[in-house]
Coordinates of C-alpha atoms in Angstrom, one line a residue:
M16 CA -16.2 -37.5 91.5
L17 CA -17.8 -38.7 88.0
H18 CA -20.4 -36.4 86.1
F19 CA -23.2 -38.1 84.4
R20 CA -26.3 -36.6 82.6
F21 CA -28.0 -39.1 80.1
S22 CA -31.5 -37.4 79.9
T23 CA -30.5 -37.3 75.7
V24 CA -29.6 -40.5 75.3
L25 CA -31.6 -42.2 77.7
K26 CA -34.6 -40.5 76.2
E27 CA -33.5 -42.5 73.2
C28 CA -33.4 -45.6 74.7
F29 CA -36.9 -45.3 76.3
Q30 CA -38.4 -44.4 72.8
A31 CA -36.5 -47.7 71.0
T32 CA -37.6 -51.4 71.6
V33 CA -34.3 -53.3 71.9
K34 CA -34.7 -56.7 70.3
R35 CA -31.4 -57.9 69.5
P36 CA -27.9 -57.1 70.7
F37 CA -26.8 -53.7 70.7
P38 CA -24.5 -53.0 67.3
C39 CA -20.8 -52.7 67.3
R40 CA -20.0 -49.6 66.6
T41 CA -16.5 -47.6 65.9
Q42 CA -17.6 -44.5 67.8
E43 CA -17.3 -44.1 71.4
S44 CA -19.7 -45.5 73.5
W45 CA -22.0 -43.4 75.8
Y46 CA -20.5 -45.4 78.8
P47 CA -18.9 -43.1 80.8
A48 CA -15.2 -44.2 81.4
P49 CA -12.6 -43.1 83.9
R50 CA -9.9 -40.6 83.3
H51 CA -7.2 -42.8 83.9
R52 CA -7.4 -46.1 85.5
R53 CA -5.4 -45.8 88.4
C54 CA -8.3 -43.4 89.7
L55 CA -10.3 -46.6 90.1
G56 CA -9.1 -46.5 94.0
S57 CA -10.4 -43.2 94.8
V58 CA -14.1 -43.9 94.1
P59 CA -16.2 -46.0 95.9
S60 CA -15.6 -50.0 94.9
D61 CA -18.9 -50.3 93.4
V62 CA -18.1 -47.1 90.9
A63 CA -14.8 -49.1 90.2
A64 CA -16.6 -52.0 89.0
A65 CA -18.7 -50.1 86.8
A66 CA -15.5 -48.1 85.1
A67 CA -14.6 -52.1 84.6
V68 CA -17.3 -52.7 82.6
A69 CA -17.4 -49.6 80.8
T70 CA -13.8 -49.6 79.7
P71 CA -13.9 -52.6 77.5
H72 CA -16.6 -51.8 76.0
R73 CA -15.3 -48.6 74.3
T74 CA -12.8 -49.8 72.9
A75 CA -13.9 -52.8 71.0
P76 CA -13.4 -53.1 67.3
C77 CA -15.8 -53.5 65.0
S78 CA -14.0 -56.6 63.8
A79 CA -14.3 -58.4 67.2
P80 CA -17.0 -60.8 67.6
R81 CA -20.3 -59.7 68.8
R82 CA -21.3 -60.6 72.5
S83 CA -24.9 -62.1 73.2
Y84 CA -26.0 -60.1 75.8
C85 CA -28.7 -61.4 77.8
V86 CA -31.6 -59.2 76.4
K87 CA -35.6 -59.4 77.5
T88 CA -37.7 -59.3 75.2
E89 CA -41.3 -58.4 74.6
G90 CA -43.3 -62.0 75.4
A91 CA -40.6 -63.6 76.7
A92 CA -40.4 -65.5 79.5
T93 CA -36.8 -66.3 80.0
V94 CA -33.4 -64.8 79.4
E95 CA -30.6 -66.5 77.6
L96 CA -27.3 -66.6 79.0
D97 CA -24.1 -65.8 77.6
D98 CA -21.7 -68.9 77.6
H99 CA -19.1 -66.9 78.4
L100 CA -20.3 -66.2 81.9
K101 CA -20.1 -69.8 82.9
K102 CA -16.3 -70.1 82.0
D103 CA -13.9 -69.1 84.4
G104 CA -10.0 -69.2 85.1
A105 CA -7.2 -68.2 82.3
E106 CA -8.0 -70.8 79.7
G107 CA -11.5 -69.2 79.7
D108 CA -9.5 -66.2 79.3
K109 CA -7.6 -66.7 76.5
R110 CA -9.9 -68.0 74.5
R111 CA -12.1 -64.4 74.8
N112 CA -11.7 -61.5 72.9
P113 CA -9.8 -58.7 74.9
G114 CA -12.5 -56.2 74.1
I115 CA -15.8 -58.2 75.3
L116 CA -16.7 -57.3 78.4
P117 CA -15.7 -58.8 81.9
S118 CA -18.3 -61.7 83.8
L119 CA -19.8 -61.1 86.8
E120 CA -16.9 -62.9 88.8
D121 CA -15.0 -60.3 87.0
L122 CA -17.2 -57.7 88.4
L123 CA -16.8 -58.9 92.3
F124 CA -13.3 -59.4 91.8
Y125 CA -13.2 -55.8 90.7
T126 CA -15.0 -54.8 93.6
V127 CA -13.6 -56.1 96.3
A128 CA -9.6 -55.3 94.7
E129 CA -10.4 -51.6 94.0
G130 CA -7.7 -52.0 91.3
Q131 CA -5.1 -54.1 93.0
E132 CA -4.1 -57.0 90.9
K133 CA -4.8 -59.6 93.9
I134 CA -6.3 -59.7 97.3
P135 CA -5.7 -61.2 100.5
A136 CA -8.5 -63.4 101.5
H137 CA -9.1 -61.8 104.7
K138 CA -10.3 -58.8 102.7
F139 CA -12.8 -60.5 100.7
L140 CA -14.0 -62.3 104.0
T141 CA -14.4 -58.8 105.8
A142 CA -16.2 -56.9 102.8
L143 CA -18.6 -60.3 102.9
K144 CA -19.3 -59.7 106.7
A145 CA -20.2 -56.6 106.2
T146 CA -23.0 -57.4 103.9
G147 CA -24.2 -59.5 106.5
L148 CA -23.8 -62.9 105.3
R149 CA -21.4 -65.6 107.3
T150 CA -18.6 -67.5 105.9
G151 CA -20.8 -70.0 107.7
D152 CA -23.7 -70.1 106.1
P153 CA -24.9 -73.1 104.4
R154 CA -25.6 -71.4 100.7
L155 CA -21.9 -70.3 100.9
K156 CA -20.5 -74.0 101.9
E157 CA -19.1 -74.3 98.5
C158 CA -17.1 -71.1 97.7
M159 CA -15.5 -71.3 101.4
E160 CA -14.7 -74.9 100.9
T161 CA -13.3 -74.2 97.6
L162 CA -11.7 -70.6 98.8
K163 CA -9.8 -73.1 102.1
E164 CA -8.6 -75.6 99.4
T165 CA -7.2 -73.3 96.7
L166 CA -5.5 -71.3 99.7
K167 CA -3.7 -74.1 100.6
K168 CA -2.0 -74.3 97.0
T169 CA -0.9 -70.7 96.6
P170 CA 2.9 -69.2 97.3
D171 CA 2.1 -67.3 100.1
G172 CA -1.9 -69.2 101.6
V173 CA -3.2 -65.5 101.6
T174 CA -3.6 -63.9 98.6
L175 CA -5.8 -64.7 95.2
D176 CA -5.2 -63.4 91.7
R177 CA -8.5 -62.5 89.4
H178 CA -8.5 -66.2 88.6
L179 CA -8.1 -68.5 91.6
F180 CA -10.8 -66.0 92.8
K181 CA -13.4 -66.2 90.0
K182 CA -12.8 -69.8 90.8
C183 CA -13.5 -69.7 94.5
V184 CA -17.0 -67.4 93.9
Q185 CA -18.4 -69.2 90.5
S186 CA -20.5 -71.7 92.2
N187 CA -22.1 -68.6 94.2
I188 CA -22.1 -65.8 92.1
V189 CA -25.8 -65.2 92.1
L190 CA -25.6 -64.7 96.0
L191 CA -22.4 -62.6 96.2
T192 CA -23.6 -60.3 93.7
Q193 CA -27.3 -59.6 95.4
A194 CA -25.0 -59.1 98.7
F195 CA -22.0 -56.6 97.6
R196 CA -24.3 -55.2 95.2
K197 CA -26.2 -54.1 98.4
K198 CA -29.7 -55.7 96.9
F199 CA -30.5 -57.6 100.2
V200 CA -33.7 -56.4 102.4
I201 CA -31.4 -54.3 104.4
P202 CA -28.6 -52.6 102.4
D203 CA -26.4 -50.8 104.9
F204 CA -26.5 -53.7 107.3
Q205 CA -23.4 -52.3 109.3
S206 CA -25.1 -49.0 109.6
F207 CA -28.1 -50.5 111.1
T208 CA -26.3 -53.1 113.6
S209 CA -24.5 -50.3 114.8
H210 CA -28.2 -49.0 115.9
I211 CA -29.3 -52.6 117.0
D212 CA -25.5 -52.6 119.3
Q213 CA -26.3 -49.1 120.9
L214 CA -30.1 -50.3 121.6
Y215 CA -28.6 -53.3 123.1
E216 CA -26.4 -51.4 125.4
K217 CA -29.5 -49.0 126.6
A218 CA -31.3 -52.2 127.4
K219 CA -28.3 -53.8 129.3
N220 CA -28.3 -51.1 131.8
L221 CA -31.8 -52.0 132.7
S222 CA -32.0 -53.9 136.6
G223 CA -35.7 -54.8 137.3
G224 CA -37.2 -57.7 137.3
Q225 CA -36.6 -61.4 139.0
V226 CA -35.5 -64.9 137.4
A227 CA -38.4 -66.7 137.8
D228 CA -37.9 -69.7 140.5
Y229 CA -41.2 -71.5 140.0
I230 CA -39.4 -74.1 137.8
P231 CA -36.2 -75.0 140.0
Q232 CA -34.2 -75.6 137.0
L233 CA -34.9 -71.8 135.3
A234 CA -33.6 -70.1 138.9
K235 CA -30.3 -71.0 138.4
F236 CA -29.7 -68.6 135.3
S237 CA -27.4 -65.6 136.1
P238 CA -29.8 -62.3 135.9
D239 CA -26.9 -60.9 134.1
L240 CA -27.3 -62.6 131.0
W241 CA -28.5 -60.4 128.1
A242 CA -28.4 -61.4 124.3
V243 CA -29.9 -60.1 120.6
S244 CA -29.4 -61.8 118.1
L245 CA -31.3 -61.0 114.5
C246 CA -31.5 -62.8 111.1
T247 CA -33.0 -61.2 108.2
V248 CA -35.2 -62.9 105.4
D249 CA -32.4 -63.0 103.4
G250 CA -29.9 -64.6 105.5
Q251 CA -28.2 -61.4 106.9
R252 CA -27.0 -62.1 110.8
H253 CA -26.3 -59.9 113.5
T254 CA -25.8 -61.3 117.1
V255 CA -24.7 -59.2 120.4
G256 CA -23.9 -60.2 123.9
D257 CA -24.5 -63.8 125.4
T258 CA -26.0 -65.2 122.5
K259 CA -24.2 -68.9 122.6
V260 CA -25.6 -69.6 125.7
P261 CA -28.2 -72.1 125.8
F262 CA -31.9 -72.0 127.2
C263 CA -35.3 -73.1 127.1
L264 CA -38.1 -72.0 125.1
Q265 CA -40.6 -72.6 127.6
S266 CA -43.7 -70.7 126.0
C267 CA -41.8 -69.4 122.9
V268 CA -42.5 -73.2 122.0
K269 CA -46.4 -72.8 122.1
P270 CA -46.7 -71.0 118.4
L271 CA -44.0 -73.1 116.9
K272 CA -45.9 -76.5 117.8
Y273 CA -49.0 -74.8 116.8
A274 CA -47.6 -73.8 113.2
V275 CA -46.8 -77.5 113.0
A276 CA -50.2 -78.6 113.7
V277 CA -52.1 -76.2 111.2
H278 CA -49.0 -77.1 108.7
D279 CA -50.3 -80.6 109.1
H280 CA -53.8 -80.8 109.9
G281 CA -55.2 -77.1 108.7
T282 CA -56.9 -74.2 110.4
E283 CA -60.3 -75.9 110.4
Y284 CA -59.4 -78.7 112.5
V285 CA -57.2 -77.5 114.8
H286 CA -59.8 -74.7 115.6
S287 CA -62.1 -77.2 116.1
F288 CA -60.6 -77.8 119.6
I289 CA -59.1 -74.3 120.2
G290 CA -60.1 -70.7 119.7
K291 CA -58.9 -67.9 118.5
E292 CA -59.5 -64.9 120.9
P293 CA -57.4 -63.2 123.6
S294 CA -58.1 -64.7 127.0
G295 CA -57.8 -61.4 129.3
L296 CA -56.5 -64.1 132.1
R297 CA -53.4 -65.0 133.1
F298 CA -51.9 -68.1 130.9
N299 CA -52.5 -70.1 133.3
K300 CA -55.9 -70.1 134.4
L301 CA -58.5 -72.9 134.7
F302 CA -60.9 -71.4 132.8
L303 CA -62.3 -71.9 128.6
N304 CA -64.3 -70.0 126.7
E305 CA -68.2 -70.1 126.0
D306 CA -67.7 -73.2 123.8
D307 CA -66.0 -75.4 126.2
K308 CA -62.7 -74.6 124.3
P309 CA -59.2 -73.1 125.4
H310 CA -59.2 -69.4 123.9
N311 CA -56.2 -69.8 122.1
P312 CA -52.8 -71.9 121.6
M313 CA -51.1 -68.9 123.1
V314 CA -52.7 -69.7 127.1
N315 CA -51.1 -73.3 128.5
A316 CA -55.1 -74.7 128.0
G317 CA -54.7 -73.9 124.4
A318 CA -51.0 -75.3 124.0
I319 CA -51.9 -78.7 126.4
V320 CA -54.6 -79.5 123.7
C321 CA -52.6 -78.3 120.7
T322 CA -49.7 -80.6 122.1
S323 CA -52.5 -83.5 121.8
L324 CA -53.3 -83.0 117.8
I325 CA -49.5 -83.6 116.8
Q326 CA -48.9 -86.7 115.4
Q327 CA -51.8 -88.3 117.0
T328 CA -51.2 -92.1 116.8
A329 CA -47.5 -91.7 117.0
S330 CA -45.5 -92.5 120.3
N331 CA -44.3 -89.5 122.3
A332 CA -41.0 -90.4 121.6
E333 CA -42.0 -90.1 117.6
K334 CA -43.8 -87.1 118.3
F335 CA -41.0 -85.4 119.9
D336 CA -38.5 -86.5 117.1
Y337 CA -41.4 -85.2 115.1
V338 CA -41.2 -81.7 116.3
M339 CA -37.2 -81.6 116.8
T340 CA -37.1 -82.4 112.9
F341 CA -39.1 -79.1 112.2
L342 CA -37.4 -77.3 114.5
K343 CA -34.0 -77.7 113.3
K344 CA -35.2 -77.3 109.8
M345 CA -36.6 -73.8 110.7
A346 CA -33.1 -73.3 112.7
G347 CA -31.4 -73.8 109.2
N348 CA -29.7 -76.8 111.3
E349 CA -28.3 -74.9 114.3
Y350 CA -28.4 -75.5 117.8
V351 CA -31.6 -77.1 118.9
G352 CA -31.3 -79.4 121.9
F353 CA -32.8 -80.6 125.3
S354 CA -32.9 -80.3 128.8
N355 CA -33.3 -83.0 131.1
A356 CA -32.9 -81.5 133.9
T357 CA -35.5 -78.8 133.2
F358 CA -37.9 -81.3 132.2
Q359 CA -37.7 -83.2 134.9
S360 CA -37.7 -79.9 137.3
E361 CA -41.3 -78.6 135.4
R362 CA -42.7 -81.9 135.8
E363 CA -42.2 -82.6 139.1
S364 CA -43.9 -78.6 140.1
G365 CA -46.3 -79.2 137.2
D366 CA -49.8 -79.4 139.6
R367 CA -51.2 -76.3 137.6
N368 CA -50.5 -77.9 134.2
F369 CA -51.6 -80.9 135.9
A370 CA -55.0 -79.9 136.7
I371 CA -55.8 -78.4 133.6
G372 CA -55.6 -81.5 132.3
Y373 CA -58.0 -83.2 133.7
Y374 CA -60.2 -80.4 133.5
L375 CA -60.0 -80.2 129.6
K376 CA -60.1 -84.1 129.7
E377 CA -63.5 -83.7 132.0
K378 CA -64.8 -81.2 129.1
K379 CA -63.7 -83.6 126.5
C380 CA -61.2 -80.9 124.9
F381 CA -59.2 -83.6 123.8
P382 CA -59.4 -86.1 120.3
E383 CA -61.5 -89.5 121.1
G384 CA -58.8 -91.6 122.4
T385 CA -56.1 -89.2 123.8
D386 CA -54.1 -90.1 126.5
M387 CA -54.3 -87.1 128.9
T388 CA -51.1 -87.6 131.3
S389 CA -49.2 -88.7 128.1
V390 CA -49.8 -85.5 126.6
L391 CA -48.7 -83.6 129.8
D392 CA -45.1 -85.6 129.8
L393 CA -44.8 -84.4 125.9
Y394 CA -46.2 -80.9 126.7
F395 CA -43.0 -80.7 129.6
Q396 CA -40.7 -82.1 127.3
L397 CA -41.2 -79.6 124.1
C398 CA -41.1 -76.4 126.9
A399 CA -37.6 -78.1 127.7
I400 CA -36.3 -77.3 124.3
E401 CA -32.9 -75.7 123.9
V402 CA -32.1 -72.8 121.7
T403 CA -29.4 -70.3 121.5
C404 CA -30.4 -66.8 120.6
E405 CA -28.5 -67.4 117.5
S406 CA -30.7 -70.4 116.5
A407 CA -33.8 -68.8 117.8
S408 CA -33.6 -65.9 115.6
V409 CA -33.2 -68.3 112.3
M410 CA -36.4 -69.6 113.8
A411 CA -38.1 -66.4 113.9
A412 CA -36.6 -65.6 110.4
T413 CA -38.3 -68.4 108.7
L414 CA -41.4 -67.1 110.0
A415 CA -41.2 -63.8 108.7
N416 CA -39.9 -65.4 105.6
G417 CA -43.2 -67.2 104.9
G418 CA -41.7 -70.7 106.0
I419 CA -38.9 -70.8 104.1
C420 CA -35.9 -71.1 106.2
P421 CA -33.3 -67.7 105.1
I422 CA -30.1 -69.5 105.0
T423 CA -31.2 -73.2 103.8
G424 CA -33.9 -72.0 101.5
E425 CA -36.1 -74.7 102.6
R426 CA -39.8 -74.6 102.9
V427 CA -40.7 -75.9 106.5
L428 CA -44.1 -74.8 107.2
S429 CA -47.0 -73.8 104.8
P430 CA -48.0 -70.3 104.1
E431 CA -51.6 -70.9 105.8
A432 CA -49.6 -72.0 109.0
V433 CA -47.4 -69.2 108.8
R434 CA -50.5 -66.4 108.5
N435 CA -52.1 -67.9 111.4
T436 CA -48.8 -68.0 113.9
L437 CA -48.4 -64.5 113.0
S438 CA -52.1 -63.5 113.7
L439 CA -52.2 -65.1 116.8
M440 CA -48.5 -64.0 118.5
H441 CA -49.6 -60.7 117.3
S442 CA -52.9 -60.7 119.8
C443 CA -52.2 -63.3 122.6
G444 CA -48.1 -64.0 122.7
M445 CA -47.3 -61.8 125.2
Y446 CA -49.5 -63.1 128.1
D447 CA -51.4 -60.1 130.2
F448 CA -49.9 -57.5 128.2
S449 CA -50.1 -58.6 124.9
G450 CA -52.5 -55.6 124.1
Q451 CA -49.9 -52.8 124.9
F452 CA -47.4 -54.9 122.9
A453 CA -49.7 -55.0 120.1
F454 CA -50.2 -51.1 120.4
H455 CA -46.2 -49.9 121.2
V456 CA -44.5 -52.7 119.4
G457 CA -47.3 -53.7 116.5
L458 CA -45.4 -57.0 115.8
P459 CA -45.8 -60.4 116.2
S460 CA -43.8 -62.1 119.1
K461 CA -43.9 -64.6 122.1
S462 CA -42.6 -64.1 125.0
G463 CA -41.5 -67.0 127.7
V464 CA -40.8 -67.6 131.7
A465 CA -37.3 -68.5 130.6
G466 CA -36.3 -65.1 129.5
G467 CA -37.1 -65.2 126.0
I468 CA -38.9 -62.7 123.4
L469 CA -39.1 -64.2 119.7
L470 CA -40.0 -60.9 117.7
V471 CA -40.7 -61.4 113.9
V472 CA -40.6 -58.3 111.5
P473 CA -42.7 -60.1 108.6
N474 CA -41.1 -60.1 105.2
V475 CA -37.7 -58.3 107.0
M476 CA -36.7 -60.0 109.9
G477 CA -36.6 -62.5 112.8
I478 CA -35.0 -61.2 116.5
M479 CA -34.8 -63.3 119.5
C480 CA -34.3 -61.2 122.9
W481 CA -33.0 -63.5 125.8
S482 CA -32.6 -61.9 129.5
P483 CA -33.7 -63.6 132.5
P484 CA -34.9 -61.4 134.7
L485 CA -39.0 -61.2 134.2
D486 CA -41.6 -58.3 135.0
K487 CA -44.7 -59.1 137.0
L488 CA -46.2 -60.5 133.7
G489 CA -43.9 -62.6 133.0
N490 CA -42.2 -60.7 130.0
S491 CA -38.1 -60.5 129.8
V492 CA -37.8 -56.7 130.8
R493 CA -34.6 -56.1 128.5
G494 CA -36.4 -57.9 126.4
I495 CA -39.6 -55.5 126.3
Q496 CA -37.3 -52.1 126.5
F497 CA -35.6 -53.2 123.3
C498 CA -38.6 -54.2 121.4
T499 CA -40.0 -51.2 122.2
D500 CA -36.9 -49.2 121.5
L501 CA -36.4 -50.4 118.2
V502 CA -40.1 -49.3 117.3
E503 CA -39.5 -45.9 118.2
L504 CA -36.5 -46.1 115.9
F505 CA -37.1 -48.1 113.0
N506 CA -40.9 -48.1 111.1
F507 CA -41.4 -51.6 111.8
H508 CA -44.5 -50.9 113.5
N509 CA -47.4 -52.5 111.5
Y510 CA -49.2 -49.4 111.0
D511 CA -45.6 -47.3 110.7
N512 CA -46.2 -47.5 107.0
L513 CA -49.2 -45.7 106.9
R514 CA -49.1 -42.6 103.8
H515 CA -47.2 -39.8 105.0
F516 CA -45.8 -41.3 108.3
S517 CA -42.1 -40.8 107.7
K518 CA -40.6 -40.0 111.5
K519 CA -38.9 -43.0 111.5
H520 CA -36.0 -44.5 109.8
D521 CA -36.5 -46.9 106.9
P522 CA -33.6 -49.5 107.4
R523 CA -34.7 -51.1 104.2
R524 CA -34.2 -48.5 102.1
E525 CA -30.7 -47.6 100.4
G526 CA -28.2 -44.9 102.1
G527 CA -25.4 -43.4 101.2
D528 CA -25.1 -42.2 97.7
Q529 CA -28.2 -42.8 96.1
R530 CA -27.2 -41.7 92.7
V531 CA -23.6 -43.3 92.7
K532 CA -25.7 -46.5 93.2
S533 CA -28.5 -45.6 90.4
V534 CA -25.6 -45.0 87.9
I535 CA -23.9 -48.7 89.1
N536 CA -27.3 -50.0 88.3
L537 CA -27.8 -48.6 85.3
L538 CA -24.8 -49.6 83.6
F539 CA -25.9 -53.6 84.8
A540 CA -29.1 -53.0 83.2
A541 CA -27.0 -51.7 80.1
Y542 CA -24.6 -54.8 80.4
T543 CA -27.4 -57.6 80.5
G544 CA -29.5 -55.4 77.9
D545 CA -32.7 -54.9 80.7
V546 CA -34.4 -52.3 78.4
S547 CA -37.6 -52.3 81.0
A548 CA -34.4 -51.5 83.6
L549 CA -33.4 -48.6 81.2
R550 CA -36.7 -47.7 80.5
R551 CA -37.1 -46.6 84.5
F552 CA -34.0 -45.3 84.6
A553 CA -35.0 -42.6 81.7
L554 CA -38.4 -41.8 83.1
S555 CA -36.9 -41.6 86.6
S556 CA -34.2 -39.0 85.2
M557 CA -36.4 -37.1 83.0
D558 CA -38.8 -36.5 85.9
M559 CA -36.1 -35.3 88.4
E560 CA -34.8 -32.6 85.6
Q561 CA -38.2 -31.4 85.8
R562 CA -38.5 -31.0 89.8
D563 CA -34.8 -29.2 89.2
Y564 CA -36.2 -27.2 86.7
D565 CA -39.0 -26.6 88.6
S566 CA -37.1 -25.6 92.1
R567 CA -34.4 -23.4 90.0
T568 CA -37.0 -21.6 88.5
A569 CA -39.0 -20.8 92.3
L570 CA -35.3 -19.6 93.6
H571 CA -35.4 -17.1 90.2
V572 CA -38.6 -15.8 90.8
A573 CA -38.4 -15.1 94.7
A574 CA -34.9 -13.0 93.9
A575 CA -37.0 -11.1 91.3
E576 CA -39.5 -10.8 94.2
G577 CA -37.3 -9.9 97.0
K578 CA -38.9 -12.7 98.7
P579 CA -36.6 -15.2 101.0
E580 CA -35.1 -18.3 98.6
P581 CA -37.7 -21.3 99.4
E582 CA -36.1 -24.5 100.4
P583 CA -33.9 -26.2 97.7
S584 CA -35.7 -29.7 96.2
K585 CA -33.5 -32.4 98.2
D586 CA -33.4 -33.8 94.3
L587 CA -31.7 -30.6 92.9
K588 CA -28.2 -32.0 92.7
Y589 CA -28.6 -34.2 89.5
H590 CA -24.8 -34.6 89.0
V591 CA -22.8 -37.4 91.2

C-alpha cells in the first residue's frame, strides 16, 4: 500500500497562485515514487499509471528542456495543449527527452499493461468492456479499425507494444481516458450490472400474465421471452436475455412521435390540439376532455391526433420515412425495422381505433384538411415499427441525455421536446397504472401491448424491458417487477435524492478504495497543471485531518471518562 500525507505541501499549493509551468528543480519532487519498478504489478492499475507519471519527473535534471504544462490561469478561457501530447510512435519518443512526463496514451498503456512491455489486444478489449463501452461503439470506430489493421502487421497478430498501442488509441484518447479513469456516470459498471442481472433473474421466475391476442400477430410471441437492455448517457451498455429479438413498439412509439411533433412545431401548437392531463380512463376510450380535445398524447385518441401533426403536407410514405429517420437517429443507427404483418393485422382488427378516428373528426380535433383514414393508416404503421431491446435502450438513453444520442453525440430532439415528453411519460405513460407507477417507481416510462416498457432515468440512463405476458391493465408483468425492484435497490426514484434519504445504493458514486482514486486524480491534476483541482484536494485533505483529529480526541476523552468508545468516523483512515 502507498502511504501519502500531503497536508503541508497541499496547503502551500492552495495558498500559491500558479501562473506559469512548475519550475525545474534539482531536489526530489514531492510526487511519491514506487520503491521498485516491479511493484507496479502488485498495485491497482490506476496507481501504476500514477507511478509512471511520478517517476520520470523526480529524476529530470535541471538542464532538461522544460515541459509546456497545461496550466489554467485566472481569467483564461482556454487551456494550452502540449504539442508532445499529440505526437506518437517511436519517432516522437526519440525527439522527447527521457525525463519528460509521458503522454496520455502512455498513461493508458501503463494502466492496461500493469508493468508488462507488451499487452495482448484481447486484454485491452476486455478491460474496455469492463468500463461499459463496446468495441462496436461508433465513437470508437477509428480506434477499432486501426487496431484491426495494426494486428495484421504484427509478428504474432495478438500483442501490441507501447508504440503500436499509442497508434491505435490516439484518435479516441479522450473517451478512453474517461473510461479507464472511471469518469462515466456509472463508475463501477461491473458491480452495477451484476445487480441488474440479479434483478433480471428474479423477474424471470414470474409466470403470470397473458400475451396480447386482440392483435393476432402479437399472440404468436412466446410467453417465455424476457430481455433487459440499458444504455447510460455516456454510452455504457449492458444487455441480458433475449435482447436481439425484434418486437413492435406499439404504444411505446407514442412518446417518441409526440417528441417529434413538439420538436417540429413547438409546445403551444401541439397542445392546441391535445391536452396534458391523465384521463383516468382506459387508453382506447371514446372520450374527450371538457374542451373536446384528447386528454394527452399517451392515449389512443391523443396519439391519433398527434400523428396528424407530423409533416402535414407530405404523403404517408414521406411521413413514415421522416419518423423512421428520427427513430434511427435516436437509436444511434442501430436496428429499427417494420413489421408489415403486424401492420396488416392491426389495421384489420382496428375497429375501435376507426371509431375513435370518426369521433375525433366529428369533434373537429384534427388540423383543417386532414384525411382521417390516411392518418389512421400512418398510426397503425408507426405502431408496427420494430426494435430490439438493445436499440430501444439507446432511444431511451437519448431522452435521458436531453435529446443527444449518447453513442453518436448527435442532437436529435430539442430540450423542450424532451422535457415535455418525459413529463407526460411520468404522469400518463403506464395506462391505468400510471399513478401507482409514478408513486412506487417515480420515473418517466411508457408501456406497450407488445410487452415493452421504455424507462428513462434522467441524466443517467435509458432502459428497455420486454416480456410479452401482460397484466390486466396491459403492462408487462416481468417489466413492472423489474422496474419496481430496480428503484427499491438504487436511488433512481425522482424523490430519492431528498436530503438525508440514503437507504439505497447510488451507482453514480465511485466505489472501491476512494483514497487511491483521489491520489490518482491529484497526480493527473498536477500533470495538467490544474490548480483549482489541487486547491480542492487541499481543502478536503485539511478538512479530513480535522475530522480525524476530532475523532481521535473523542476516543481519548471516552477512555479517560470510562465511557464506551464512540463509533469511529468513516474518514479516520487518511492513509492509503
